[in-house]
Amino acid sequence: MSGSWGNSLKISIFGESHGPAIGITMSGLPSGLALDMDWVNREMQRRAPGQNRLSTPRKEADVPRILSGLFEGRTTGTPLCAVIENQSTRSSDYEELKDLMRPGHGDYPGTIRYQGFQDPRGGGHFSGRITAPLVFAGAVCKQILAEKGIQVGAHIQSIGRIKDRSFTLEPTLGELEALAQAELPLLDPDRGPAMAQAILDAKADCDSLGGTIECVILGVGPGVGEPFFDSVESVLSHLLFSIPAVKGVEFGAGFESAALVGSQCNDLYYYEGNQVKTRTNRCGGVTGGITNGMPILFRVAVRPTASIAKPQETIALSGGTRTLSITGRHDPCIVPRAVPVVEAAAAIGILELLKEREACRT
Amino acid sequence: MSGSWGNSLKISIFGESHGPAIGITMSGLPSGLALDMDWVNREMQRRAPGQNRLSTPRKEADVPRILSGLFEGRTTGTPLCAVIENQSTRSSDYEELKDLMRPGHGDYPGTIRYQGFQDPRGGGHFSGRITAPLVFAGAVCKQILAEKGIQVGAHIQSIGRIKDRSFTLEPTLGELEALAQAELPLLDPDRGPAMAQAILDAKADCDSLGGTIECVILGVGPGVGEPFFDSVESVLSHLLFSIPAVKGVEFGAGFESAALVGSQCNDLYYYEGNQVKTRTNRCGGVTGGITNGMPILFRVAVRPTASIAKPQETIALSGGTRTLSITGRHDPCIVPRAVPVVEAAAAIGILELLKEREACRT
Amino acid sequence: MSGSWGNSLKISIFGESHGPAIGITMSGLPSGLALDMDWVNREMQRRAPGQNRLSTPRKEADVPRILSGLFEGRTTGTPLCAVIENQSTRSSDYEELKDLMRPGHGDYPGTIRYQGFQDPRGGGHFSGRITAPLVFAGAVCKQILAEKGIQVGAHIQSIGRIKDRSFTLEPTLGELEALAQAELPLLDPDRGPAMAQAILDAKADCDSLGGTIECVILGVGPGVGEPFFDSVESVLSHLLFSIPAVKGVEFGAGFESAALVGSQCNDLYYYEGNQVKTRTNRCGGVTGGITNGMPILFRVAVRPTASIAKPQETIALSGGTRTLSITGRHDPCIVPRAVPVVEAAAAIGILELLKEREACRT
Amino acid sequence: MSGSWGNSLKISIFGESHGPAIGITMSGLPSGLALDMDWVNREMQRRAPGQNRLSTPRKEADVPRILSGLFEGRTTGTPLCAVIENQSTRSSDYEELKDLMRPGHGDYPGTIRYQGFQDPRGGGHFSGRITAPLVFAGAVCKQILAEKGIQVGAHIQSIGRIKDRSFTLEPTLGELEALAQAELPLLDPDRGPAMAQAILDAKADCDSLGGTIECVILGVGPGVGEPFFDSVESVLSHLLFSIPAVKGVEFGAGFESAALVGSQCNDLYYYEGNQVKTRTNRCGGVTGGITNGMPILFRVAVRPTASIAKPQETIALSGGTRTLSITGRHDPCIVPRAVPVVEAAAAIGILELLKEREACRT
């Protein structure tokens, strides 16, 4: 169903890139959470456009205005709605976009799905901008999770062909916090200049780059998730594949596990004091759809930005083919700004799963 | 939520490997579909155990008995429930399984999730056997889809390190039908003997193998799916990640797309007569979460079977660690039997998306 | 959506009156509940047909067989499926029922809804018999609720024009238990003979009677339910209006409250020790959609059985009108057997609401 | 779940009476509907406060601002979000309301439910004001339904003890339109002055009045709804019981049918040309949970406004009891303003059911 997700935590997203505002409503939140709006706004800034030379020059303050569900700084427990006004909209030239279908974009599928009535300005509801409300919702969820000792963090695993190293078996909270504050969140910051250069090269070449993001969730503990149909992998992937440009999701060893033998792939249990741990984490913290208490670990593949200035052949709905060179303000590589979006999806999904578990126990 | 999935098409699964029966209820089906039970049973046989030397020796007829929703051979439109009796159950020795946590299995997470009350016999609700009702549901959906000109097919993309070739840009119906009848569904059957040998080698080595499966859906047409949160990728991955042992899902070029530049990754549109097509299919038939009319193409990673005879260290819940050598009847490689399960998930997901589209249009 | 209900507790019902079996699957149950099957079967017997001269002569053992979700007498926490075989089916003569639309029945609406493919035998999926699985699900929920100190009970408030007295402000557990064991559950058993006679008179007259049922839920405590859209009244009425023949639902003073002034209708709060109570219960234990800790009180209107032997004019789908005299085994008054069904709906609804509350708090 | 409703049409409501804004998001709408905002605003005015001497003096423009889902005057098919700013808020004195629990209000249940963190100003999320977004959503649905030949209308059936006459068997579109434009929507406008006087008398007496509303839906046609669990009655009552102050819902003869015999209660079918009709409508257009093509007819009971100036005893959460005389701007009788809210709920529910039917047929 368009725009709505979740069972015990419900989120309902709305908005178009050049419409009056975008936003999200969250239902099923606990009462009494003291929302740290400064921190929420910092999370928003991690995704906000126009921050540096690697992202789109479109500038948006992206400060959410909370319309409901918050009273004297605390969540009431009633639906919390936040809206973000669209400010930097330049919509002079969208007539062409109703006719020329940009390759790799939602233009053509969207035109069929919405029978030509979708808002074409700035990508409309397909714009990556619609992930801003997701980051807001993720920030709220992260604060709830933090009180339960759960932390979400992610780094750029690769941009183009340049790779960061991977998370260790048990990343620390400090590592995650450092990542959240970095311009390019990398475990090995030395890879940063090469990545930045690769992005600038692609941009200079009127082209774009993709990459992968690795995300970890610490502190969830064992016993969260369901075998059918709400496995941890199912719930997280459902959200992750809603993020524009995500084309692959894998947990633990993921696709690599397909080439291992069982004795390599099984994570062996042992006791560390009273705590059950595994000596490897090839399952990404999830077996049988349920957490085993190790860090939940997954990676997503982000395709290169579809909007490129390089001339491409495409169809005109009015008939015939044309050569299209996409102008406008686009990110040459969306991966850095997608990192907080991936974290937000993870936070939302985990809170939903925790809520479901409490419901099941009742 | 445990056991239930879907919005317009609802499925509700139940059962334990050694309980009285396993089954599924489907709600939201159309009335009047003439169900070809012979064909349904052939689909069941594609997944059924004990068919050949590559799979578990456990033999189950796996003939579904329909309890409701079918009258004079046609669906009534009321909930359709099918059950499959468990016949070949040997449950003498499950006490040990309540104490020794098998690595890679749902034992430990399940014990926490269900507070020790889960049925441990034969893996209980975590057994791969629970996918039999999914194949039944998929077979019903496939018949409905076939009337709309939609076909689902899959092949083994790899087992261990041995690879099949990939689907061409536009696979034919004939190719899919041939795959459905093969013992090892391969585009290049010459790879079969090497794969079979690899499985037998792993078995001889008391070990197991994983692999990847590539699936294609033909005939869906453009305009199916939603940007948020029911993208085609979201809906399909939700189901696919509920299949035991699936650890990765990617669409089109998937993880490989992360290393491409935009001009390589964008699929260029052209007209073939009146029909819109793309010259490549790196997006797997989906952009912006919505189908573009090209074949929907995805791959899943299947980890090697967790149950291996090779001795492994593990914990005892009663305390301490032990060496465990898993006996019993297990598949040395689940990939061949997982092929119809992956197809079933795809068929269920696509029918749901088609139903949602009709609902949205109303 | 046909057949499925609930968010945190999911039930999925199936079956036709003369099909192989009817049943229900429950997801979201807690693990470890020791299910008292003797008590469950007694609940089933309260609804079972053929018990006395006031009900249909169709005899059905109605003993549920549990297919999944129960191990060594306790719920596992995985989906629990129970089926009830149909035994006393006499389906020789249903051809006429496909043509002649019985007044007051689901025949005509069902024929349009299911395009003529529904199972017409014995009312098919429209049969009151489909409430047997509901009673099973209710019995499971009642056992879970009992451990939380919550009890559900109901009595016949009226049959035809003969009325029982109403519940007092705070009914006792003993009163509810006595009602559950009575052939005609009445607060004033002296009204029983007159009610029985009225039913027999209607039967002798080839006609039928309706009535009302008053239900109370004790021990829920304040703070359960939501203002929008899952008010206690919303959740319970959704289930209650799914029971065939229910045509009205009212809480507390209900329709009568419409004729009161505010100062009569408001229930005044007071402290009894530390406990908050109200001096009256015109709101039926619910204000603002949320429980206030007083007994939840509601009444349902049950229309007279539609199947009567008295000749009635009706249409033939094949054309023209006919006089129809419905033979077969029908209850002249469904109210006594509907009492446990109403209780079951109440128990299911309350457990769902309790689960939702726990989810919201997380 | 708090705030969210629907399966194929999803609505998500939010807001507090004295917060920044209230609003609603609708998902699953068709693309391309030309929204007549003038008409929408007229619908809003039917519910808006401060219109005449019979309602609260609080004045609110209640003009919805559409944030998304509308482009060039037509629905895009993506989520449509509308917000209504709160303007006339006077929140000086809510400290008392956090301590003194107003009888008949959601104060005490809400304090427990939300652990004291709810917004107490002006009733917060419990305010009748939150029905304004419902009327907006209903207005959108009504426009979609109108294109399908479906009309919703309602009249005041009673205020206090003064009754209007009931709808005839087949009300006309003209009758419904006249009702929608009347200050007091009555089938017999001569009852208006007595009703108005009764309201003013109650107000003068520092008291309040309730009443009943009768609603009819024309043009739905047969075959809409489900036997379990989404009967027409279930779906509509779920929404209707979310409207504050609604304490009873009945369809057709409703509670009166409980006192009839079957031969009186059954509606006899006949052909009028090719059309199937019934000679009476005691079932309210619904049998077996599914429409039969006759007008859908139901009534709701609205309790008298809980907020009265007459002194009432109540508890203080800080301890002890107090006498409370509620000042502030309250409607002495909410029934007239509830009429468009009831219609809105009916329109939303019917559109959802129509969408579900299309989904089932696919």
Short mmCIF file of N, CA, C and O in Angstrom, two decimals, chain B residues 204-248:
data_model
loop_
_atom_site.label_atom_id
_atom_site.label_comp_id
_atom_site.label_asym_id
_atom_site.label_seq_id
_atom_site.Cartn_x
_atom_site.Cartn_y
_atom_site.Cartn_z
N ALA B 204 29.83 -36.40 1.26
CA ALA B 204 30.84 -37.38 1.66
C ALA B 204 31.78 -36.79 2.71
O ALA B 204 32.28 -37.49 3.59
N ASP B 205 31.95 -35.47 2.63
CA ASP B 205 32.83 -34.79 3.56
C ASP B 205 32.09 -34.37 4.84
O ASP B 205 32.60 -33.57 5.61
N CYS B 206 30.85 -34.90 5.03
CA CYS B 206 30.03 -34.54 6.19
C CYS B 206 29.76 -33.04 6.23
O CYS B 206 29.63 -32.44 7.30
N ASP B 207 29.73 -32.43 5.06
CA ASP B 207 29.56 -30.98 5.00
C ASP B 207 28.37 -30.65 4.09
O ASP B 207 27.60 -31.56 3.71
N SER B 208 28.20 -29.41 3.74
CA SER B 208 27.04 -29.01 2.94
C SER B 208 27.43 -27.86 2.02
O SER B 208 28.46 -27.23 2.20
N LEU B 209 26.57 -27.57 1.04
CA LEU B 209 26.81 -26.50 0.08
C LEU B 209 25.64 -25.55 0.00
O LEU B 209 24.49 -25.94 0.23
N GLY B 210 25.93 -24.31 -0.36
CA GLY B 210 24.89 -23.34 -0.65
C GLY B 210 24.89 -23.00 -2.12
O GLY B 210 25.47 -23.72 -2.94
N GLY B 211 24.25 -21.89 -2.46
CA GLY B 211 24.23 -21.49 -3.85
C GLY B 211 23.35 -20.28 -4.06
O GLY B 211 22.91 -19.64 -3.10
N THR B 212 23.15 -19.96 -5.31
CA THR B 212 22.28 -18.83 -5.63
C THR B 212 21.23 -19.28 -6.64
O THR B 212 21.43 -20.23 -7.39
N ILE B 213 20.11 -18.59 -6.61
CA ILE B 213 19.00 -18.89 -7.51
C ILE B 213 18.63 -17.60 -8.22
O ILE B 213 18.54 -16.55 -7.58
N GLU B 214 18.45 -17.71 -9.52
CA GLU B 214 18.03 -16.53 -10.29
C GLU B 214 16.60 -16.77 -10.75
O GLU B 214 16.28 -17.84 -11.28
N CYS B 215 15.76 -15.78 -10.56
CA CYS B 215 14.33 -15.94 -10.85
C CYS B 215 13.88 -14.81 -11.76
O CYS B 215 14.34 -13.67 -11.65
N VAL B 216 12.98 -15.14 -12.65
CA VAL B 216 12.47 -14.15 -13.58
C VAL B 216 10.94 -14.23 -13.61
O VAL B 216 10.36 -15.31 -13.45
N ILE B 217 10.31 -13.08 -13.76
CA ILE B 217 8.85 -13.02 -13.87
C ILE B 217 8.52 -12.31 -15.16
O ILE B 217 8.92 -11.15 -15.35
N LEU B 218 7.83 -13.02 -16.04
CA LEU B 218 7.51 -12.48 -17.37
C LEU B 218 6.06 -12.03 -17.45
O LEU B 218 5.18 -12.67 -16.88
N GLY B 219 5.84 -10.94 -18.17
CA GLY B 219 4.46 -10.58 -18.52
C GLY B 219 3.75 -9.67 -17.55
O GLY B 219 2.54 -9.46 -17.67
N VAL B 220 4.47 -9.10 -16.60
CA VAL B 220 3.79 -8.27 -15.60
C VAL B 220 3.33 -6.94 -16.18
O VAL B 220 2.30 -6.40 -15.79
N GLY B 221 4.05 -6.40 -17.13
CA GLY B 221 3.66 -5.10 -17.66
C GLY B 221 4.10 -3.98 -16.74
O GLY B 221 4.40 -4.21 -15.57
N PRO B 222 4.13 -2.75 -17.26
CA PRO B 222 4.61 -1.63 -16.45
C PRO B 222 3.55 -1.13 -15.48
O PRO B 222 2.36 -1.37 -15.66
N GLY B 223 4.02 -0.46 -14.41
CA GLY B 223 3.08 0.26 -13.53
C GLY B 223 2.64 -0.51 -12.31
O GLY B 223 1.67 -0.11 -11.65
N VAL B 224 3.33 -1.58 -11.93
CA VAL B 224 2.96 -2.36 -10.75
C VAL B 224 3.98 -2.10 -9.64
O VAL B 224 5.18 -2.21 -9.86
N GLY B 225 3.48 -1.79 -8.45
CA GLY B 225 4.36 -1.50 -7.31
C GLY B 225 4.18 -0.07 -6.85
O GLY B 225 3.43 0.70 -7.46
N GLU B 226 4.87 0.28 -5.78
CA GLU B 226 4.70 1.58 -5.15
C GLU B 226 6.07 2.14 -4.80
O GLU B 226 6.98 1.38 -4.45
N PRO B 227 6.25 3.45 -4.81
CA PRO B 227 7.54 3.99 -4.36
C PRO B 227 7.78 3.74 -2.87
O PRO B 227 8.86 3.31 -2.49
N PHE B 228 6.81 4.06 -2.02
CA PHE B 228 6.90 3.80 -0.57
C PHE B 228 5.61 3.12 -0.13
O PHE B 228 4.55 3.58 -0.45
N PHE B 229 5.65 2.10 0.71
CA PHE B 229 6.78 1.28 1.08
C PHE B 229 6.64 -0.07 0.42
O PHE B 229 7.33 -0.99 0.80
N ASP B 230 5.74 -0.16 -0.52
CA ASP B 230 5.55 -1.45 -1.17
C ASP B 230 6.13 -1.45 -2.57
O ASP B 230 5.45 -1.78 -3.56
N SER B 231 7.41 -1.11 -2.65
CA SER B 231 8.12 -1.30 -3.90
C SER B 231 8.10 -2.78 -4.25
O SER B 231 7.95 -3.65 -3.37
N VAL B 232 8.23 -3.08 -5.52
CA VAL B 232 8.29 -4.48 -5.94
C VAL B 232 9.41 -5.19 -5.18
O VAL B 232 9.24 -6.32 -4.69
N GLU B 233 10.53 -4.51 -5.06
CA GLU B 233 11.66 -5.12 -4.34
C GLU B 233 11.31 -5.37 -2.88
O GLU B 233 11.68 -6.40 -2.31
N SER B 234 10.61 -4.43 -2.26
CA SER B 234 10.24 -4.58 -0.85
C SER B 234 9.32 -5.77 -0.64
O SER B 234 9.52 -6.58 0.27
N VAL B 235 8.31 -5.85 -1.48
CA VAL B 235 7.31 -6.92 -1.30
C VAL B 235 7.94 -8.28 -1.57
O VAL B 235 7.74 -9.23 -0.80
N LEU B 236 8.70 -8.39 -2.63
CA LEU B 236 9.30 -9.69 -2.93
C LEU B 236 10.36 -10.05 -1.89
O LEU B 236 10.42 -11.20 -1.44
N SER B 237 11.19 -9.10 -1.50
CA SER B 237 12.25 -9.45 -0.55
C SER B 237 11.67 -9.85 0.80
O SER B 237 12.22 -10.71 1.48
N HIS B 238 10.56 -9.22 1.16
CA HIS B 238 9.93 -9.59 2.43
C HIS B 238 9.61 -11.08 2.45
O HIS B 238 9.89 -11.79 3.42
N LEU B 239 9.03 -11.56 1.37
CA LEU B 239 8.71 -12.99 1.29
C LEU B 239 9.96 -13.83 1.13
O LEU B 239 10.09 -14.89 1.75
N LEU B 240 10.88 -13.38 0.28
CA LEU B 240 12.06 -14.20 -0.01
C LEU B 240 12.91 -14.40 1.24
O LEU B 240 13.43 -15.49 1.48
N PHE B 241 13.02 -13.35 2.05
CA PHE B 241 13.84 -13.46 3.27
C PHE B 241 13.13 -14.26 4.36
O PHE B 241 13.69 -14.48 5.43
N SER B 242 11.89 -14.65 4.12
CA SER B 242 11.23 -15.57 5.05
C SER B 242 11.56 -17.03 4.74
O SER B 242 11.28 -17.91 5.55
N ILE B 243 12.11 -17.27 3.57
CA ILE B 243 12.50 -18.64 3.22
C ILE B 243 13.77 -18.97 4.02
O ILE B 243 14.75 -18.23 3.94
N PRO B 244 13.73 -20.06 4.80
CA PRO B 244 14.92 -20.39 5.58
C PRO B 244 16.15 -20.48 4.68
O PRO B 244 16.08 -20.99 3.56
N ALA B 245 17.27 -19.97 5.16
CA ALA B 245 18.58 -20.04 4.51
C ALA B 245 18.84 -18.94 3.49
O ALA B 245 19.96 -18.80 3.01
N VAL B 246 17.83 -18.14 3.15
CA VAL B 246 18.08 -17.02 2.23
C VAL B 246 18.77 -15.89 2.99
O VAL B 246 18.26 -15.43 4.00
N LYS B 247 19.92 -15.46 2.53
CA LYS B 247 20.69 -14.42 3.22
C LYS B 247 20.96 -13.20 2.35
O LYS B 247 21.61 -12.24 2.81
N GLY B 248 20.53 -13.23 1.09
CA GLY B 248 20.74 -12.07 0.25
C GLY B 248 19.72 -12.05 -0.87
O GLY B 248 19.29 -13.11 -1.35
#
